[in-house]
Short mmCIF file of C-alpha atoms in Angstrom, two decimals:
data_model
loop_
_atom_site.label_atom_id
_atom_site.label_comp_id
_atom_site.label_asym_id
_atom_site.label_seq_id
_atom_site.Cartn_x
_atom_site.Cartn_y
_atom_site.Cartn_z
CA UNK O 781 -55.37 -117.69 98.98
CA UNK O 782 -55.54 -113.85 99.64
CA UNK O 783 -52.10 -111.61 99.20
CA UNK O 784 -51.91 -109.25 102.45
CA UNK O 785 -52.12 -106.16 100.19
CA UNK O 786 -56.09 -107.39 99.08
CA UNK O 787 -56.72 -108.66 102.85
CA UNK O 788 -55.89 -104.84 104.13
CA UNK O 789 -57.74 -103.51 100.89
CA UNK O 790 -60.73 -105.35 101.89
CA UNK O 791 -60.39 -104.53 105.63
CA UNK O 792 -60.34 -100.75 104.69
CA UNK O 793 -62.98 -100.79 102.48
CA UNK O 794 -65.25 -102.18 105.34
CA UNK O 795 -64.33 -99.92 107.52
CA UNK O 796 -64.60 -97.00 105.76
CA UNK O 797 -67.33 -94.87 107.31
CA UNK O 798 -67.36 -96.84 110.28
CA UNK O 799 -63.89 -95.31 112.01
CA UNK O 800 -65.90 -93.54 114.32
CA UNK O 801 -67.87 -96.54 116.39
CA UNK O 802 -64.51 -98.82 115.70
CA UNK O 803 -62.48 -96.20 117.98
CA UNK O 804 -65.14 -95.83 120.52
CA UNK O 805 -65.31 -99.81 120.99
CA UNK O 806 -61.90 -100.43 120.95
CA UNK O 807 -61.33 -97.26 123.42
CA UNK O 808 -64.31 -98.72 125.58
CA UNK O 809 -62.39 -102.01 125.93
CA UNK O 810 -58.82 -100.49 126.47
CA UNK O 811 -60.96 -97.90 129.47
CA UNK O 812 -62.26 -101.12 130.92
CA UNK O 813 -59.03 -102.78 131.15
CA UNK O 814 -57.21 -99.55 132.60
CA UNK O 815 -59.95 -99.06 135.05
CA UNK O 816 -59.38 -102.47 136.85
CA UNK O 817 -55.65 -102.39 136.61
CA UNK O 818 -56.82 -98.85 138.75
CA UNK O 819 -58.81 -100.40 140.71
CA UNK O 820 -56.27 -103.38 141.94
CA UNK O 821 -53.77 -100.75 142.70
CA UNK O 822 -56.23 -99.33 145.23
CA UNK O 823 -56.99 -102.37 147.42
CA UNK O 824 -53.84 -103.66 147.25
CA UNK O 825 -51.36 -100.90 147.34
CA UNK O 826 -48.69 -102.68 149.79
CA UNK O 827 -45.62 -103.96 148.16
CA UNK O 828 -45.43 -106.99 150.32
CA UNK O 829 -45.55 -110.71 149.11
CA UNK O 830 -49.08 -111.31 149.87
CA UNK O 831 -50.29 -107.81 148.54
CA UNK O 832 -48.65 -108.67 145.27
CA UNK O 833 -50.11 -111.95 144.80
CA UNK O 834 -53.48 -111.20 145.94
CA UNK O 835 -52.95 -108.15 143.36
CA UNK O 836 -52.00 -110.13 140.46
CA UNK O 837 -54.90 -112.22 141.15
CA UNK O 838 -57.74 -110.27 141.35
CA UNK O 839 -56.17 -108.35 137.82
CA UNK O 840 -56.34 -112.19 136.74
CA UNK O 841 -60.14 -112.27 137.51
CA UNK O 842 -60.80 -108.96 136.06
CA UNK O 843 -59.13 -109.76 132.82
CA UNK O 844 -61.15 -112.80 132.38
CA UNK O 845 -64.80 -110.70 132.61
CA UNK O 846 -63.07 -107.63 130.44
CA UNK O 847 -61.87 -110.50 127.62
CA UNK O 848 -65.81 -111.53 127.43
CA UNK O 849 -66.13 -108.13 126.40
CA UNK O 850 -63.23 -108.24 123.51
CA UNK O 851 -64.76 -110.89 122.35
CA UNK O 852 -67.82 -108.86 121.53
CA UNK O 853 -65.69 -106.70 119.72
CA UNK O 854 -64.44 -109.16 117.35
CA UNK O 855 -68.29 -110.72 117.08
CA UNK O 856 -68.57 -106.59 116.22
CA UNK O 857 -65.91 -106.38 113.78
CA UNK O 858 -67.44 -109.64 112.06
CA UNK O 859 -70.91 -108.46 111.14
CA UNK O 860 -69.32 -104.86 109.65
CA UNK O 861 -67.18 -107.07 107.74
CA UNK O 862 -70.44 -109.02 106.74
CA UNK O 863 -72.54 -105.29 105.72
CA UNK O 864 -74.38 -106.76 108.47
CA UNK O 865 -76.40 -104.81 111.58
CA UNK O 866 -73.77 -103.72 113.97
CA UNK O 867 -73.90 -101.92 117.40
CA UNK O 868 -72.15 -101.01 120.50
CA UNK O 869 -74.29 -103.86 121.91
CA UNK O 870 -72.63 -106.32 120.35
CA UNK O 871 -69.58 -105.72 123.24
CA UNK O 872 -72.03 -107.20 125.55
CA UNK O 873 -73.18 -110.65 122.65
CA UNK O 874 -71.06 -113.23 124.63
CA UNK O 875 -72.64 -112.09 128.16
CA UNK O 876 -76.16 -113.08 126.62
CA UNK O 877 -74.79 -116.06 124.96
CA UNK O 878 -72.59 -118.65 126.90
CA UNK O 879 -69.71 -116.14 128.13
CA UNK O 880 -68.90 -119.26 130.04
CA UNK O 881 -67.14 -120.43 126.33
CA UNK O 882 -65.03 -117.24 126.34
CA UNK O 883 -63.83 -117.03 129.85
CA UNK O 884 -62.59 -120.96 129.22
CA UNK O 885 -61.03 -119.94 126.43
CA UNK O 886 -59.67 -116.66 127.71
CA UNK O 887 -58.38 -118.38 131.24
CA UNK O 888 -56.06 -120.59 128.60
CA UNK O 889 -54.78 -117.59 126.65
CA UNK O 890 -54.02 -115.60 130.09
CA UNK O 891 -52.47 -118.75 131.08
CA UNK O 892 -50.10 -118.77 128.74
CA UNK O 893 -49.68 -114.80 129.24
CA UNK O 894 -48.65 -114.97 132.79
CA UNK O 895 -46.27 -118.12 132.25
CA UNK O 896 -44.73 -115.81 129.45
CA UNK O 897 -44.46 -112.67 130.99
CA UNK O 898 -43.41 -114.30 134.71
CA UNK O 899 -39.61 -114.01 133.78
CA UNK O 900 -40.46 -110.50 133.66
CA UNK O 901 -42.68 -110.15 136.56
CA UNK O 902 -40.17 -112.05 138.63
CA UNK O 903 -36.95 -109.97 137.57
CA UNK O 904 -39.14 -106.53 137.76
CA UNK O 905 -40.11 -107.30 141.60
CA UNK O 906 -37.39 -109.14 143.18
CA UNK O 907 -34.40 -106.55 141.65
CA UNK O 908 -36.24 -103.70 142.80
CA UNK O 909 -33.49 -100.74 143.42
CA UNK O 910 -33.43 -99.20 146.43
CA UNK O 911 -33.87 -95.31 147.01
CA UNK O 912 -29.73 -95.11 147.27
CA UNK O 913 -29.44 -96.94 144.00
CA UNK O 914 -27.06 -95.16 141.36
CA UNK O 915 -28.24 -93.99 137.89
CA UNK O 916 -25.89 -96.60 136.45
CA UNK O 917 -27.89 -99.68 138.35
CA UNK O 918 -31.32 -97.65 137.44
CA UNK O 919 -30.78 -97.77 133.91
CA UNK O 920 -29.23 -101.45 133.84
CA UNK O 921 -32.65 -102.64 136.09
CA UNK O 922 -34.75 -100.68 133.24
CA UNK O 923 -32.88 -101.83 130.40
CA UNK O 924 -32.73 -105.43 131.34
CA UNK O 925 -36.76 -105.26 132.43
CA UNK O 926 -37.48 -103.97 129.10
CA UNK O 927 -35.69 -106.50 127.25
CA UNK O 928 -37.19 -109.63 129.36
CA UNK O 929 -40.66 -107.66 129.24
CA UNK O 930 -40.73 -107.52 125.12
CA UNK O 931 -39.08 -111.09 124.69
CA UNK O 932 -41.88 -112.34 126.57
CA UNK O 933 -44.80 -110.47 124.83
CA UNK O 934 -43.20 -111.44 121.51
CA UNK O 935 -43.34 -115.27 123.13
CA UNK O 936 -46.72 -115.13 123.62
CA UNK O 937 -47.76 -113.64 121.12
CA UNK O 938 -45.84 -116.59 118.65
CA UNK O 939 -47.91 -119.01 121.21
CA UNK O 940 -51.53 -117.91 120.99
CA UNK O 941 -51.17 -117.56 117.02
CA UNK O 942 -52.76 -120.92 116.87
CA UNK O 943 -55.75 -119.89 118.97
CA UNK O 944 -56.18 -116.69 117.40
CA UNK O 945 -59.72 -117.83 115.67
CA UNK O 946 -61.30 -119.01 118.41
CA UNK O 947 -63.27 -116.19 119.36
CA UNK O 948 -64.35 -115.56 115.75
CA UNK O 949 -65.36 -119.04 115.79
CA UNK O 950 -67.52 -119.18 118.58
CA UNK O 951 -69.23 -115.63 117.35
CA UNK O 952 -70.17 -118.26 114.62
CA UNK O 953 -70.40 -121.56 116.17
CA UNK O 954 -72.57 -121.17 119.35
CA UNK O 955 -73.00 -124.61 120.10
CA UNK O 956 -69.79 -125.14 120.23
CA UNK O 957 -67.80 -125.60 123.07
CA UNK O 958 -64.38 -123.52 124.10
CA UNK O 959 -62.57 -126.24 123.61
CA UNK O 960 -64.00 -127.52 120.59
CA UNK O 961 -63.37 -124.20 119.17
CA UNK O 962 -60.06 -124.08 120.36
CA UNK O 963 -59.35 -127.25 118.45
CA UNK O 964 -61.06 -126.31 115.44
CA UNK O 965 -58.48 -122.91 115.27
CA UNK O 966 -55.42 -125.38 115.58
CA UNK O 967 -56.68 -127.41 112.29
CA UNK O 968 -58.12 -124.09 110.63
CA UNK O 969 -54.24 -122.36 111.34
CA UNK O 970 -52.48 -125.53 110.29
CA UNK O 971 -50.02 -124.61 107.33
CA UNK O 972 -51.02 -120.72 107.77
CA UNK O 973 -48.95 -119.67 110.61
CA UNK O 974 -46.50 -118.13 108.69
CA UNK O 975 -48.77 -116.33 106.54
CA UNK O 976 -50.33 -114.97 109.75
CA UNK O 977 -46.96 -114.06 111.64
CA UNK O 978 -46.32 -111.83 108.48
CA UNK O 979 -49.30 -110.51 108.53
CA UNK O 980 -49.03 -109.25 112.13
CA UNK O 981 -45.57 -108.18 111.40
CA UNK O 982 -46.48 -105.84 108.52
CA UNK O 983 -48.12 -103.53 111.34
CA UNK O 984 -45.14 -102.57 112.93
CA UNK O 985 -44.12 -100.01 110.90
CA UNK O 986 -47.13 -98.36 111.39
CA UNK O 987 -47.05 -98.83 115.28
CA UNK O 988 -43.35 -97.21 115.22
CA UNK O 989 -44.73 -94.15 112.70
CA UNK O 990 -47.57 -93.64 115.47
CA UNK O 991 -44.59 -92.32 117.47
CA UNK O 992 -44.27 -89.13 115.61
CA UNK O 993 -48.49 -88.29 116.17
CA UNK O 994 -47.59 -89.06 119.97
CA UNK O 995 -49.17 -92.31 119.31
CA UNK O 996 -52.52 -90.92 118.75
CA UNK O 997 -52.45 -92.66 115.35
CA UNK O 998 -53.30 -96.08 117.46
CA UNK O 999 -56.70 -95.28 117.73
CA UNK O 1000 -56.89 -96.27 113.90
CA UNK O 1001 -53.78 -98.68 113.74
CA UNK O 1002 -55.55 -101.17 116.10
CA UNK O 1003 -58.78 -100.79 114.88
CA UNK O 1004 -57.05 -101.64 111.34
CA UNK O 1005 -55.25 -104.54 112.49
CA UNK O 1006 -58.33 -106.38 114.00
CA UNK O 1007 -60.19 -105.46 110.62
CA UNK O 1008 -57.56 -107.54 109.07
CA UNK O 1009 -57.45 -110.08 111.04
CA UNK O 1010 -60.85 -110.49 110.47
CA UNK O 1011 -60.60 -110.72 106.59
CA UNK O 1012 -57.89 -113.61 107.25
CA UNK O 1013 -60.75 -115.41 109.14
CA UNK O 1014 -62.67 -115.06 106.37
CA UNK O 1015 -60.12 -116.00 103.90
CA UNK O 1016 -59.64 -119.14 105.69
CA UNK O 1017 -62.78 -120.39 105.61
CA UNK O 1018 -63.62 -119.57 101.82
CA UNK O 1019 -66.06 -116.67 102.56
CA UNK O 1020 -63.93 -114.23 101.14
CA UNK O 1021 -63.11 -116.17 97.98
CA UNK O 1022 -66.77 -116.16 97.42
CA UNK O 1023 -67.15 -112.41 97.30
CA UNK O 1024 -64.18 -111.59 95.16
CA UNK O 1025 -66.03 -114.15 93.07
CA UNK O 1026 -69.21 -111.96 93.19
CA UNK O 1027 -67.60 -108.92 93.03
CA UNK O 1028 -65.91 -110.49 89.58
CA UNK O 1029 -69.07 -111.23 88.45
CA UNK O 1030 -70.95 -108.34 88.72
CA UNK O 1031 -67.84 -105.86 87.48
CA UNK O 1032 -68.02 -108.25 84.22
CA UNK O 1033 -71.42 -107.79 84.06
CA UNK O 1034 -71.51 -104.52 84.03
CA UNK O 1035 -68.57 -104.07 81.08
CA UNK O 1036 -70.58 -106.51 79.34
CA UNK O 1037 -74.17 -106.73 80.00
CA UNK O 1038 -74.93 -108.30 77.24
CA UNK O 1039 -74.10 -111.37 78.50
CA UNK O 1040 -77.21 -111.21 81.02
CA UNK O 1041 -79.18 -109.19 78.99
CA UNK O 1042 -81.94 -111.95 78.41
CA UNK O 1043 -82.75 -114.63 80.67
CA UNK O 1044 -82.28 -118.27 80.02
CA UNK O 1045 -86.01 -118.88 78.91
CA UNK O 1046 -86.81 -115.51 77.32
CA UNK O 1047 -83.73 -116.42 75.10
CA UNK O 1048 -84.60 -117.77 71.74
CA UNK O 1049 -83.48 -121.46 71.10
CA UNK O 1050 -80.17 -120.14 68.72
CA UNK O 1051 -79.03 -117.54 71.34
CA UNK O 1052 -78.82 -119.95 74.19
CA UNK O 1053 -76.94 -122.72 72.32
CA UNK O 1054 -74.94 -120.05 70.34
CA UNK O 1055 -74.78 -116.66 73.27
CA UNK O 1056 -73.76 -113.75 71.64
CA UNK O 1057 -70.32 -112.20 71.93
CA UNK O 1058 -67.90 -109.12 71.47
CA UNK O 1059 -65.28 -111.53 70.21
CA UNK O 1060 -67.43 -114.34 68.34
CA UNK O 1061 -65.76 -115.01 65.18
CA UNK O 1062 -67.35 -114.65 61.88
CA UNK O 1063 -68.85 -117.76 60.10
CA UNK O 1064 -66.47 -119.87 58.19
CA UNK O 1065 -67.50 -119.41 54.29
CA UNK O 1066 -69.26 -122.67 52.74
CA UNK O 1067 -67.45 -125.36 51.10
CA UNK O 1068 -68.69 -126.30 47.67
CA UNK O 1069 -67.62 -129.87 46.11
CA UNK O 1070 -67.84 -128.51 42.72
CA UNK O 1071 -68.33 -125.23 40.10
CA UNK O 1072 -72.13 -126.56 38.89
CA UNK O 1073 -73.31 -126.67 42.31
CA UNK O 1074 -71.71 -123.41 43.67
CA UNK O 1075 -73.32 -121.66 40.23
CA UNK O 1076 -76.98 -123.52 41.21
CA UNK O 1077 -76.64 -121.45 44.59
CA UNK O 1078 -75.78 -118.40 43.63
CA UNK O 1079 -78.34 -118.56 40.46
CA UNK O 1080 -81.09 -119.27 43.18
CA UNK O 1081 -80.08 -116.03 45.13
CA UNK O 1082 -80.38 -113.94 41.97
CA UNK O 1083 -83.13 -115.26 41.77
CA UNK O 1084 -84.79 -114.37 45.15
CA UNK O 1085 -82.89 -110.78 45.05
CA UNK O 1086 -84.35 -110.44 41.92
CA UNK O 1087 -88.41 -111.54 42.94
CA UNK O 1088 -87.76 -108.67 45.83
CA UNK O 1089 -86.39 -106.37 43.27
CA UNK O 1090 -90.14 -107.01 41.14
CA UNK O 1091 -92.47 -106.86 44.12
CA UNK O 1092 -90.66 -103.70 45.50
CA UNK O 1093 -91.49 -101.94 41.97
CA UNK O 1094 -94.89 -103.02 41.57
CA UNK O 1095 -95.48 -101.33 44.95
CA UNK O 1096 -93.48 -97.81 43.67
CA UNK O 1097 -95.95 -98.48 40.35
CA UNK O 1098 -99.16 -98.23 42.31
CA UNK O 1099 -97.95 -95.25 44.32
CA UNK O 1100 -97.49 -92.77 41.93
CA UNK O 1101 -101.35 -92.88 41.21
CA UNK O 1102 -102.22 -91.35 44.41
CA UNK O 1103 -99.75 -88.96 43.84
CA UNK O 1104 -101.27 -87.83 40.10
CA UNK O 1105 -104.57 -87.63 41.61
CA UNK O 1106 -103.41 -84.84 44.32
CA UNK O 1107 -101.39 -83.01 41.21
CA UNK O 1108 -104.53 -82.67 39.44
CA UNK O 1109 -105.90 -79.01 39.09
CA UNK O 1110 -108.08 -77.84 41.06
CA UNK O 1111 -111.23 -75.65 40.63
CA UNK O 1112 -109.96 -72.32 42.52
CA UNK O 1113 -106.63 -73.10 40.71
CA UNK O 1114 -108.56 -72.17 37.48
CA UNK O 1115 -110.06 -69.20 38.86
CA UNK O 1116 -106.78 -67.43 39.57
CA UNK O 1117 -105.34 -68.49 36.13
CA UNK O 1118 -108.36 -66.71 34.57
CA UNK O 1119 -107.42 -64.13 36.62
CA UNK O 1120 -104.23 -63.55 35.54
#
């Protein structure tokens, strides 16, 4: 099981180089979503019932084809993870394959959202103040919208923990179904909510130091936290475990490369049963069961040291010849003695 610190170690390190195509998908996904909040303000402006409703409604709709496109994020986020091929066309993976499987999915998750968030919704629109309303009935309509509006998103965002592989699992999974892969994230998260919730929860320091770069700093928070979230998906279904195992094995072999310095068969028949070693210990000194035969053995050495000595002389002895033959003197050498 992976510590948070060496999930968000591993999440950097993939996404380092990368920053700049992570903030322009994750800003493409956050435009789309402002742009048809925008554009259901427009056709429905009126505050009436019906307005409100059909407003809410058509948002619904929206969020449902925009999620299709989040999901292509996360597929996105998966394959830089991998050190696969990555583009901004994987946004658009779940339209060419089944986006039917997402928008079930996502129609559950916004599901939940709206049943979380209609406390909110409810109290925001019915306790409207009017235009005569005091500052004192302002601030207690703000302060009590704010409250309802973060105890809700906290809600559903406790809710939808179990779910929160789904999408990663159909990037995987095609032939799987939504709710297969639903199913699958409820037996995959069983016994690792905790560990999740924590996870999420270490971000919000971040999120409240973004505050002081006018929340600019988001654009790599987010980014960060779906990186993460990522590596837990990974962690969870042993692919991560696998690299760090790699990763072990090729930082030990390249302290030691000895140890893969020779292939199995190119190995002689000693080395593989016996593989050599930093640490190997020297050989334990023989045992001899009495004087006469330790003296036998170490007569017989003398006695091969000794043969080596011999033939290693007889070759100096027939040397030296060569050597008298070039000290002989020479014609010319006579010649200049006469001379002198």
């Amino acid at each position: 099981m992976t510590s948070r610190r060496e999930l968000k170690n591993y999440a950097k390190q993939a996404m380092s180089g990368k920053y700049g195509i992570l903030i322009l998908a994750f800003v493409a996904v956050q435009a789309l979503a402002l742009i048809s909040s925008m554009i259901s303000s427009a056709l429905f402006p009126g505050e009436e019932t019906i307005d409100i409703v059909l407003s809410y409604a058509f948002t619904f709709i929206l969020t449902l084809l925009i999620n299709v496109v989040a999901a292509g994020m996360n597929y996105m986020y998966l394959n830089i993870a991998r050190g696969k091929v990555y583009s901004l066309n994987d946004l658009f993976y779940f339209y060419r394959h089944h986006p039917d499987r997402v928008i079930v999915a996502g129609f559950f998750m916004a599901v939940l959202n709206l049943l979380t968030m209609l406390p909110y919704t409810i109290y925001s629109n019915a306790n409207l103040p009017g235009e005569d309303a005091s500052v004192e009935v302002l601030i207690t309509w703000l302060y009590t919208g704010v409250v309802l509006m973060i105890v809700g998103m906290i809600v559903y965002q406790i809710l939808v923990i179990p779910l929160e592989m789904t999408y990663y699992i159909l990037a995987d999974k095609p032939e799987l179904k939504s709710t297969e892969a639903m199913k699958e994230s409820l037996e995959m998260m069983h016994g690792n909510f905790g560990r999740y919730l924590m996870l999420k929860i270490s971000f919000i320091p971040l999120m409240f130091l973004s505050v002081f770069t006018f929340y600019i700093a988001l654009l790599w928070i987010f980014p960060y936290m779906a990186m993460t979230e990522v590596m837990f998906y990974r962690d969870l279904t042993g692919e991560l475990k696998v690299q760090k195992e790699e990763e072990e094995r090729v930082a030990r072999d390249y302290v030691n490369p000895m140890f893969d310095s020779y292939s199995q068969s190119e190995q002689p028949q000693e080395e593989q049963t016996h593989p050599q070693q930093f640490w190997r210990m020297p050989e334990e000194p023989v045992s001899y069961e009495n004087e006469d035969e330790q003296n036998i053995t170490d007569n017989t050495e003398m006695q091969n040291v000794q043969a080596d000595m011999d033939d290693k002389k007889e070759q100096n002895d027939s040397s030296p010849k060569e050597e008298e033959e070039d000290n002989e003197p020479k014609p010319w050498d006579e010649y200049f003695d006469s001379l002198k």
